[in-house]
């Protein structure tokens, strides 16, 4: 199967090279390359893909052959181990039979008391020797069984590897078939281009015929003009004024022809400029679409950043709480231990007390260090900045307008614009986000949320209120 795929790949490659070498195809590819400004890489990519497919197929065949050889070698080893096990089992069976015979003979001899003590010792030694040989045979059998299990595992692994290689070979064949289908499509495109080239040749021939007819008409007109000039030259002096008029008309015609040529050149330049302008406009539209796509991602990234910031603040608070709890427990435990050691130190003799005092000082120093660390960690530093509260709260609340509209909810904001205060912006953002999200999650269809920011009655503080039409908290929760 692999050889047939390689032959198909070679045939496809040869057909592709032959089609690419056709003059019409080569000219069309060069023209397409010049128009698009990109190199002609369609057929080169197909050839490269076919080469890569061929090399992958050859590698898969080599690995499959190597796995088959390894499987055969492991099968031979398994057969040898099984033969060795069979021989060991036969030897053990023979030894067992011999031991059984000796034991039966020994029992009969002892029961009948017809043998001497030397013969009894010789039979006992022979029995012990056979038992030792039997133990060695059993040990060898166990080792052979272990080797057999190991070889079976290796054989299973080799079989699995062979199956994987078979699947890989099938996958390579499928890809080769896909490349073949792609090549068939490319051949269809080539034939379509050839048909277009034939149509262009026919149009060019028709244009040549029209040019020939126009050239003949021009020659006829030139002949008629010569006749007119001859008649004019043969006329009398009375027609000199008409001759001068004709000369001036001819000069005017030539001037008009020169003007027409200039206009044609300008039209050609205008067409070239229009093409370049259209290309530039298309490029600008593509860039605008790309910028629009990237701008859509900005809001998503900004929301993700704020969400990560809020999660980071929560996680930092959790870590601080856990660390404070752990430090408090450690301080309590160490203080209890220090009190016990101090009490024990006061009860012992002075000569023993000198040995305990350094350890007690070290323990008390560790307690003081942990207390200082706890005070350092518990002191939370907030970053206050002067902020316009109205635009700040309005902007944070309106980030939810799209989500509220999607669920059929209404969001209204009424924020005084003349209020300023020193706030910690990240924590204030997290507070507004949590309150708005709570209303968003518990409001039903048609519900509303109203955010109100105003100065307090005495004017020394700002009040931020969130009012929604949700169900509110249960009575049991409020009573707690």
Coordinates of C-alpha atoms in Angstrom, one line a residue, residues 66-72 74 151-165:
X66 CA 11.4 -2.2 12.3
X67 CA 8.5 -2.8 14.6
X68 CA 7.7 -6.0 12.6
X69 CA 11.3 -7.2 13.0
X70 CA 11.2 -6.5 16.7
X71 CA 7.9 -8.3 17.1
X72 CA 9.4 -11.4 15.3
X74 CA 10.3 -11.1 20.7
X151 CA 8.8 -10.7 27.2
X152 CA 5.0 -10.8 26.9
X153 CA 4.9 -7.2 28.0
X154 CA 7.5 -6.2 25.5
X155 CA 5.6 -8.2 22.8
X156 CA 2.4 -6.3 23.7
X157 CA 4.2 -3.0 23.6
X158 CA 5.7 -3.9 20.1
X159 CA 2.2 -4.8 18.9
X160 CA 0.8 -1.5 20.2
X161 CA 3.6 0.3 18.4
X162 CA 2.9 -1.6 15.2
X163 CA -0.8 -0.6 15.4
X164 CA 0.2 3.0 15.9
X165 CA 2.4 2.8 12.9

